[in-house]
Amino acid sequence: MAAPSRKPPTSLSRFLDGDFWEVKEKLREYIEGNELFNLRFDLPLSDYRDVTRERALYLFRLPEIQEQFDEQASSKQNFTNRSLALGELCSATDLSVGIKSGVMAWLFGGVITNLGSEEHIKRWFVPLKELKFTGMFAMSERGHGSNVKGILTQAHYDQDTKQFIINTPCLDAEKIYIGNALQGNYAAVFAQVYVKGQCKGPHCFIVPVRDEQGQLLPGITITDMGLKEGLNGVDNGLVAFDNVRIPRENLLNRFADVSLEGEYVTKITNDNARFNAMLGTMLAPRLALCFQALAATKVGLEIAVKYSLRRRQFGPSEGPEELIMNYQTHQLRLMPCLAMCLGLTFAVRHAGSLLDDALCNQRDLVNERGLQALAAGLKAFCTWESVKTLQTCRESVGGMGYMEENRLPSLKRDADVFVTFEGDNMVMLQQVAKELLTQYSKQFESSRVAAMLSSMTGSFMSSVKTSKFAVTLAPVSSMTFIRKALAFKEDKLLRSLASRLFDKVSTKLEPPFTAWNQCLHHSTTLAWCYIHKVTLEQYMAAVDRCPEERDKEIMMKFCKLYAVHLLYEDRAWFLENNYITAAMAKDLRQEYIKLCAVTREHALEVVEAFRHPSNCVHAPIAGIPSSRAPWAYYPDSDMELTPPQSKL
Amino acid sequence: MAAPSRKPPTSLSRFLDGDFWEVKEKLREYIEGNELFNLRFDLPLSDYRDVTRERALYLFRLPEIQEQFDEQASSKQNFTNRSLALGELCSATDLSVGIKSGVMAWLFGGVITNLGSEEHIKRWFVPLKELKFTGMFAMSERGHGSNVKGILTQAHYDQDTKQFIINTPCLDAEKIYIGNALQGNYAAVFAQVYVKGQCKGPHCFIVPVRDEQGQLLPGITITDMGLKEGLNGVDNGLVAFDNVRIPRENLLNRFADVSLEGEYVTKITNDNARFNAMLGTMLAPRLALCFQALAATKVGLEIAVKYSLRRRQFGPSEGPEELIMNYQTHQLRLMPCLAMCLGLTFAVRHAGSLLDDALCNQRDLVNERGLQALAAGLKAFCTWESVKTLQTCRESVGGMGYMEENRLPSLKRDADVFVTFEGDNMVMLQQVAKELLTQYSKQFESSRVAAMLSSMTGSFMSSVKTSKFAVTLAPVSSMTFIRKALAFKEDKLLRSLASRLFDKVSTKLEPPFTAWNQCLHHSTTLAWCYIHKVTLEQYMAAVDRCPEERDKEIMMKFCKLYAVHLLYEDRAWFLENNYITAAMAKDLRQEYIKLCAVTREHALEVVEAFRHPSNCVHAPIAGIPSSRAPWAYYPDSDMELTPPQSKL
Ligand SMILES: Cc1cc2nc3c(=O)[nH]c(=O)nc-3n(C[C@H](O)[C@H](O)[C@H](O)COP(=O)(O)OP(=O)(O)OC[C@H]3O[C@@H](n4cnc5c(N)ncnc54)[C@H](O)[C@@H]3O)c2cc1C
Ligand SMILES: Cc1cc2nc3c(=O)[nH]c(=O)nc-3n(C[C@H](O)[C@H](O)[C@H](O)COP(=O)(O)OP(=O)(O)OC[C@H]3O[C@@H](n4cnc5c(N)ncnc54)[C@H](O)[C@@H]3O)c2cc1C
């Protein structure tokens, strides 16, 4: 079938697409007008799973994606950011497709390339690329979701047969929520390794689950988890192992191995450190999830913005009714979301580059703790923002947003779980805070605790000084001011958190776990501040690199809205800390409202620069005709008939 | 089938249930263990619609509900609050049932009792009670949703035949989203009346749509709107009329009539006032919707709280893992939601009493503008809070919240549209603000405008005085302080809004529509403040009436949390306006965090006092066994097996 012709990309769309705009455009051409990708919302569970698989496999076969497999296998420069760009695109078609592909190839594949050897790559990654089989990623258990260190699945080494025996000792040890569980052939299974009766902590194994004909192998039980709120194209299930024997070589042995003779060998002797090294493999999937969340957000915003520029409701006594986009509240609802979503795109891309750099230079991800924390924070920010934005989009188009055919409901449902999986957001924020504390304490070479204490005593004096300094330099809504304000807040919260924890643990002798728990509000506030700040910095840096002057001006307005909105929403803290005055807070509100009106003028251009294929947008209210919901189609803004009484 | 025995109600549950606790208990007994009310999430659209109808009709036949019909027909004292209580209960079973019943009987029926004559009640309300037919409520059109005054459906009076001709002149005039459209027999249709070629504005007509056999009548076209995000048990459709003739008597003529001779007769000569009088009929359904939203919220909270008191994750190095409910962030997520939901229950019940009082004393609802505004504001508050709370519940139980069988997904989907229908929330807030402005301007007997001006000049002085007064009297987290603070804010925002509008319209000569639009942020902030304040007042008053000392103490803690949370969230404004100091804001934070921990101790008792039948709760994670998701069942908090390595 010939794809409908698409308009050529604009300088703005190329800028928003980033370095890989060309390959993204190619993929869009495959999708535009391709019936396989036309959305359906009324499929029974099994059909929806089948079509999701079919769509994912179609994408895998494309030369651009095949190339990506090769680049991943060889860690070619910039393969992460290229992969993220492709992932964003796959997700825009249907989030189930994005997630299913992610599980089938990238999560399973990523474990192999990150934790496995050359041999493992040959045995499991190359055939994966050749679509000989698909994999799953089996980490979570009934009893342990966020706390993966506590998993109970066991892998006993049997020296006689040189095999590992993978076993589920109790219900709580069953692997749960496992994606592709109803269809996948191999599973990357995390289990506690036991060698000579001694537990060595969690390690990852490749366990065959189904043969090539899809027949379940002995000792393995799979339970279909059925209907979920969303992502129903993905088959999630429980997986249990009844003493399943696998060859010794199926242990992914980059960080630790068990020798033929049953000796446990590892370069990382600390159990915690080794486990964290293995978790390093979550870095890329977390960034991928950011882009998947952004993909959903962008489609949602395109639908809401386009309809809002067509729908009229109420109005002055004379003339046509008013476009709903012209209501101040409407601008305040949608524009900050759009500004945020652009900024996050740049920030995640930046994190992707850092990862590319680390991988290309063969640095161990375990040492990239700053990057780990950044990814965790961006994961929380992008996914929560996505849930919020999609809800706003739904509400801002009124009853039309409630109709399945307008796509917003399914976007909402699918993206909802993003805040939970691949690292629950509340846990992610704590990871950010912990990393900031660690970095902070590293400043003090000798006795950390003493140093922390001494630094504490002076901290509030210095913060007051910074405060005055900041206040006098630049106007409150300037980028300079806001950037400094965030840095000030981060610094102050970090010092005070360190000091509170120290006081609780060292002086009051509270158990560290209790002390930490009592500071959770504090530490999550710190994490937010940090991640807001990094995003702002990367937003500004990206806009600064924008090649076309006109595009740059537009982007600057959105960047400014992001910044002003941030500070406006958080002004209570800055007022409390005497960093801004009441008059400044009021200026901020004016500026915020003004910037929403200013950016509204560019909203259409920006959402069009997302260049979504029309079958991805799907929604009749965004101007895509539909035979299934002709009543929702809004071809243009003119009412058909407006008799005098319509403005009573 | 014998219903499982239920524990007897407690003093707390009776208090939370309110005056009608006995009838609610009876209804719960009908539902508990009744298979008809066992939830299913995998039904095809048509089956789901059928079972919803069946459930609704089952409820209608119950003696307690039959009695309710009689009370409504005769406007018996307190019938509103009794009806709201029953509606809350029906909705807790399944929101589709609540909404479908609402449309079939209360919306359609309410139009008849409110806008019709004795004769109309006999012809259409009594048979409705006898289940001879069901109705629909056809107000919204493709072109006009929020702006109902602008509807385009026409009702021309044909003097020759003494009939009205109901017609849909264009696509935009098609009635849209109409509930029960695929099954209902009669529709209450809003249309512009034309008499002798002159348009007299919108009026309501009873139009037969299907005969007793369910056969569509000539001239009527119905289009199924298909799948929605939620409420799929309700059949929504488009309804179009091709010159459908109905008897003159089918005009509901309480406020206006057309005589046999074709004279238009009305006591209310002003078109706007007459239309508003008709819209008075929305008052009860709006309050009903508040309770439906609260029903969903309460079920959601019961599920989240119960699971959070069973699920353990992470923990200190020694001993069992920690209950997730013990994490500070978890308390901060769930407890304010629970506190809010209790307060809203009391506030809406208060509004119900006001309505009962008005109806019982035969006061025209059109004159109850304050009550109209209160209902509009509470509708916005309850429904937005419901969406927020259910999302929080979903997230706070992790991946389990994403599983259909745990009920949270469907609660979220169903309740989502509440923010849109029966009056879009953003429009509701404006209605509140407009009413406050009207009341404000009424203070000034003579020339309103001049008076407004003169009052403006002094307003900021007086507000500064109030400010100082408030600051010095009571501690920041006391109820007295917070109540005064909200009143202060309301007063200040109201005066400044009046002044801004006056300045724009009278001095700068801006068109009123533009002026209003430019103040939307201001006016919606005012509306929120007012509605928060009213809720606080009613919360306090209700708690004060609590008969048991122990219950009262518990309720007092939640009430305090509501108040402190409110002020804490809004502290920026109070800091900006020098109403509180930075030190007070910090105290507020401490108090807020503390109150979340304090109320957590009572959370289980409170959610159990909701007394939901177990088939309404349904969720295995809340301790309700399920054959369809045994893996989600959490009978108690003890892990099955906790080998040493689980706390690595
Ligand atoms: C659709 C779906 C697909 C999935 N796919 C896979 C897959 O393919 N492979 C796989 O291995 N896993 C998968 N998962 C599992 C997923 O990774 C887990 O759901 C996630 O890690 C969270 O764990 P949990 O659900 O057990 O929640 P829990 O860890 O039990 O958390 C419950 C709640 O407690 C809070 N909480 C927990 N600890 C703390 C703390 N220390 N401080 C504050 N709050 C806390 C959390 O914020 C959360 O709100 C999937 C899940 C879903 C829903
Ligand atoms: C599931 C469902 C069931 C329904 N059942 C019925 C029924 O049985 N009978 C019936 O008659 N109707 C029914 N409705 C219609 C419902 O009442 C309308 O959807 C509602 O009134 C909103 O109108 P709209 O959808 O046209 O949104 P619009 O009025 O077009 O509003 C769209 C957006 O613009 C914003 N907006 C509009 N005006 C303003 C303004 N002045 N200032 C600021 N923002 C503004 C709104 O906030 C909203 O976000 C139903 C709707 C749904 C979805």
PDB file of C-alpha atoms in Angstrom, chain A residues 306-431:
ATOM      1  CA  LYS A 306      -5.432  20.874  17.789  1.00  0.00           C
ATOM      2  CA  TYR A 307      -8.937  20.415  19.130  1.00  0.00           C
ATOM      3  CA  SER A 308      -8.616  23.452  21.369  1.00  0.00           C
ATOM      4  CA  LEU A 309      -7.780  25.505  18.306  1.00  0.00           C
ATOM      5  CA  ARG A 310     -10.972  24.323  16.649  1.00  0.00           C
ATOM      6  CA  ARG A 311     -13.522  24.010  19.387  1.00  0.00           C
ATOM      7  CA  ARG A 312     -15.483  27.129  20.254  1.00  0.00           C
ATOM      8  CA  GLN A 313     -17.631  27.518  23.342  1.00  0.00           C
ATOM      9  CA  PHE A 314     -19.222  30.613  24.838  1.00  0.00           C
ATOM     10  CA  GLY A 315     -18.232  34.024  23.648  1.00  0.00           C
ATOM     11  CA  PRO A 316     -18.960  37.715  23.591  1.00  0.00           C
ATOM     12  CA  SER A 317     -22.511  38.820  22.844  1.00  0.00           C
ATOM     13  CA  GLU A 318     -21.546  39.638  19.260  1.00  0.00           C
ATOM     14  CA  GLY A 319     -19.607  37.539  16.786  1.00  0.00           C
ATOM     15  CA  PRO A 320     -18.620  33.885  16.801  1.00  0.00           C
ATOM     16  CA  GLU A 321     -18.037  31.956  19.989  1.00  0.00           C
ATOM     17  CA  GLU A 322     -14.536  31.925  21.439  1.00  0.00           C
ATOM     18  CA  LEU A 323     -11.897  29.280  20.730  1.00  0.00           C
ATOM     19  CA  ILE A 324     -11.412  27.406  23.957  1.00  0.00           C
ATOM     20  CA  MET A 325      -7.672  27.822  23.512  1.00  0.00           C
ATOM     21  CA  ASN A 326      -8.194  31.523  24.118  1.00  0.00           C
ATOM     22  CA  TYR A 327      -9.429  31.050  27.653  1.00  0.00           C
ATOM     23  CA  GLN A 328      -6.749  32.004  30.117  1.00  0.00           C
ATOM     24  CA  THR A 329      -7.352  28.886  32.182  1.00  0.00           C
ATOM     25  CA  HIS A 330      -7.000  26.740  29.084  1.00  0.00           C
ATOM     26  CA  GLN A 331      -3.619  28.235  28.317  1.00  0.00           C
ATOM     27  CA  LEU A 332      -2.574  27.739  31.918  1.00  0.00           C
ATOM     28  CA  ARG A 333      -3.553  24.101  31.668  1.00  0.00           C
ATOM     29  CA  LEU A 334      -1.874  23.172  28.421  1.00  0.00           C
ATOM     30  CA  MET A 335       1.087  25.455  27.839  1.00  0.00           C
ATOM     31  CA  PRO A 336       3.180  24.520  30.885  1.00  0.00           C
ATOM     32  CA  CYS A 337       2.727  20.864  29.919  1.00  0.00           C
ATOM     33  CA  LEU A 338       3.996  21.537  26.432  1.00  0.00           C
ATOM     34  CA  ALA A 339       6.938  23.544  27.746  1.00  0.00           C
ATOM     35  CA  MET A 340       7.830  20.802  30.212  1.00  0.00           C
ATOM     36  CA  CYS A 341       7.653  18.076  27.614  1.00  0.00           C
ATOM     37  CA  LEU A 342      10.092  19.913  25.341  1.00  0.00           C
ATOM     38  CA  GLY A 343      12.533  20.490  28.166  1.00  0.00           C
ATOM     39  CA  LEU A 344      12.419  16.878  29.236  1.00  0.00           C
ATOM     40  CA  THR A 345      13.163  15.777  25.699  1.00  0.00           C
ATOM     41  CA  PHE A 346      16.413  17.702  25.804  1.00  0.00           C
ATOM     42  CA  ALA A 347      17.301  16.568  29.295  1.00  0.00           C
ATOM     43  CA  VAL A 348      16.811  12.886  28.580  1.00  0.00           C
ATOM     44  CA  ARG A 349      18.730  13.206  25.338  1.00  0.00           C
ATOM     45  CA  HIS A 350      21.552  14.691  27.346  1.00  0.00           C
ATOM     46  CA  ALA A 351      21.489  11.736  29.732  1.00  0.00           C
ATOM     47  CA  GLY A 352      21.533   9.450  26.696  1.00  0.00           C
ATOM     48  CA  SER A 353      24.692  11.147  25.451  1.00  0.00           C
ATOM     49  CA  LEU A 354      26.360  10.666  28.803  1.00  0.00           C
ATOM     50  CA  LEU A 355      25.484   6.997  28.641  1.00  0.00           C
ATOM     51  CA  ASP A 356      26.730   6.733  25.073  1.00  0.00           C
ATOM     52  CA  ASP A 357      29.937   8.312  26.163  1.00  0.00           C
ATOM     53  CA  ALA A 358      30.338   5.910  29.077  1.00  0.00           C
ATOM     54  CA  LEU A 359      29.622   2.848  26.981  1.00  0.00           C
ATOM     55  CA  CYS A 360      31.748   3.970  24.075  1.00  0.00           C
ATOM     56  CA  ASN A 361      34.657   4.473  26.431  1.00  0.00           C
ATOM     57  CA  GLN A 362      33.926   1.153  28.094  1.00  0.00           C
ATOM     58  CA  ARG A 363      33.463   2.663  31.497  1.00  0.00           C
ATOM     59  CA  ASP A 364      31.673   0.406  33.960  1.00  0.00           C
ATOM     60  CA  LEU A 365      28.176   1.686  34.520  1.00  0.00           C
ATOM     61  CA  VAL A 366      28.489   0.859  38.167  1.00  0.00           C
ATOM     62  CA  ASN A 367      30.850   3.781  38.494  1.00  0.00           C
ATOM     63  CA  GLU A 368      28.466   6.119  36.736  1.00  0.00           C
ATOM     64  CA  ARG A 369      26.517   6.732  39.884  1.00  0.00           C
ATOM     65  CA  GLY A 370      25.743  10.315  38.981  1.00  0.00           C
ATOM     66  CA  LEU A 371      24.323   9.158  35.700  1.00  0.00           C
ATOM     67  CA  GLN A 372      22.351   6.418  37.453  1.00  0.00           C
ATOM     68  CA  ALA A 373      20.809   9.010  39.719  1.00  0.00           C
ATOM     69  CA  LEU A 374      20.122  11.334  36.813  1.00  0.00           C
ATOM     70  CA  ALA A 375      18.329   8.558  34.936  1.00  0.00           C
ATOM     71  CA  ALA A 376      16.331   7.649  38.033  1.00  0.00           C
ATOM     72  CA  GLY A 377      15.287  11.258  38.526  1.00  0.00           C
ATOM     73  CA  LEU A 378      14.412  11.843  34.899  1.00  0.00           C
ATOM     74  CA  LYS A 379      12.419   8.614  34.910  1.00  0.00           C
ATOM     75  CA  ALA A 380      10.323   9.923  37.799  1.00  0.00           C
ATOM     76  CA  PHE A 381       9.952  13.384  36.287  1.00  0.00           C
ATOM     77  CA  CYS A 382       9.045  12.255  32.748  1.00  0.00           C
ATOM     78  CA  THR A 383       6.585   9.593  33.813  1.00  0.00           C
ATOM     79  CA  TRP A 384       4.767  11.629  36.449  1.00  0.00           C
ATOM     80  CA  GLU A 385       4.629  14.555  34.071  1.00  0.00           C
ATOM     81  CA  SER A 386       3.214  12.292  31.419  1.00  0.00           C
ATOM     82  CA  VAL A 387       0.390  11.094  33.677  1.00  0.00           C
ATOM     83  CA  LYS A 388      -0.409  14.669  34.640  1.00  0.00           C
ATOM     84  CA  THR A 389      -0.262  16.026  31.109  1.00  0.00           C
ATOM     85  CA  LEU A 390      -2.412  13.287  29.622  1.00  0.00           C
ATOM     86  CA  GLN A 391      -5.037  13.834  32.306  1.00  0.00           C
ATOM     87  CA  THR A 392      -4.960  17.538  31.541  1.00  0.00           C
ATOM     88  CA  CYS A 393      -5.310  16.845  27.827  1.00  0.00           C
ATOM     89  CA  ARG A 394      -8.272  14.581  28.484  1.00  0.00           C
ATOM     90  CA  GLU A 395     -10.022  17.166  30.621  1.00  0.00           C
ATOM     91  CA  SER A 396      -9.238  20.079  28.399  1.00  0.00           C
ATOM     92  CA  VAL A 397     -11.107  18.626  25.448  1.00  0.00           C
ATOM     93  CA  GLY A 398     -14.235  17.949  27.521  1.00  0.00           C
ATOM     94  CA  GLY A 399     -16.448  14.960  26.780  1.00  0.00           C
ATOM     95  CA  MET A 400     -14.599  14.222  23.541  1.00  0.00           C
ATOM     96  CA  GLY A 401     -11.566  13.228  25.566  1.00  0.00           C
ATOM     97  CA  TYR A 402     -13.575  10.445  27.123  1.00  0.00           C
ATOM     98  CA  MET A 403     -14.259   8.714  23.833  1.00  0.00           C
ATOM     99  CA  GLU A 404     -11.898   5.828  23.069  1.00  0.00           C
ATOM    100  CA  GLU A 405     -11.635   6.793  19.410  1.00  0.00           C
ATOM    101  CA  ASN A 406      -9.976  10.042  20.413  1.00  0.00           C
ATOM    102  CA  ARG A 407      -7.015   8.059  21.720  1.00  0.00           C
ATOM    103  CA  LEU A 408      -6.508  10.027  24.904  1.00  0.00           C
ATOM    104  CA  PRO A 409      -8.083   7.360  27.145  1.00  0.00           C
ATOM    105  CA  SER A 410      -5.731   4.630  25.978  1.00  0.00           C
ATOM    106  CA  LEU A 411      -2.704   6.899  26.181  1.00  0.00           C
ATOM    107  CA  LYS A 412      -3.610   7.648  29.774  1.00  0.00           C
ATOM    108  CA  ARG A 413      -4.169   4.045  30.698  1.00  0.00           C
ATOM    109  CA  ASP A 414      -1.009   2.810  29.062  1.00  0.00           C
ATOM    110  CA  ALA A 415       1.296   5.482  30.406  1.00  0.00           C
ATOM    111  CA  ASP A 416      -0.073   5.231  33.940  1.00  0.00           C
ATOM    112  CA  VAL A 417       2.069   2.256  34.900  1.00  0.00           C
ATOM    113  CA  PHE A 418       5.245   4.022  33.827  1.00  0.00           C
ATOM    114  CA  VAL A 419       5.379   5.683  37.232  1.00  0.00           C
ATOM    115  CA  THR A 420       5.568   2.223  38.796  1.00  0.00           C
ATOM    116  CA  PHE A 421       7.607  -0.118  36.671  1.00  0.00           C
ATOM    117  CA  GLU A 422      11.281  -0.011  35.813  1.00  0.00           C
ATOM    118  CA  GLY A 423      11.721   1.493  39.259  1.00  0.00           C
ATOM    119  CA  ASP A 424       8.857   2.949  41.279  1.00  0.00           C
ATOM    120  CA  ASN A 425       9.072   6.742  41.163  1.00  0.00           C
ATOM    121  CA  MET A 426       9.021   7.220  44.910  1.00  0.00           C
ATOM    122  CA  VAL A 427      11.989   4.883  45.159  1.00  0.00           C
ATOM    123  CA  MET A 428      13.687   6.653  42.240  1.00  0.00           C
ATOM    124  CA  LEU A 429      13.507   9.990  44.037  1.00  0.00           C
ATOM    125  CA  GLN A 430      15.187   8.463  47.045  1.00  0.00           C
ATOM    126  CA  GLN A 431      17.918   7.112  44.820  1.00  0.00           C
TER     127      GLN A 431
END
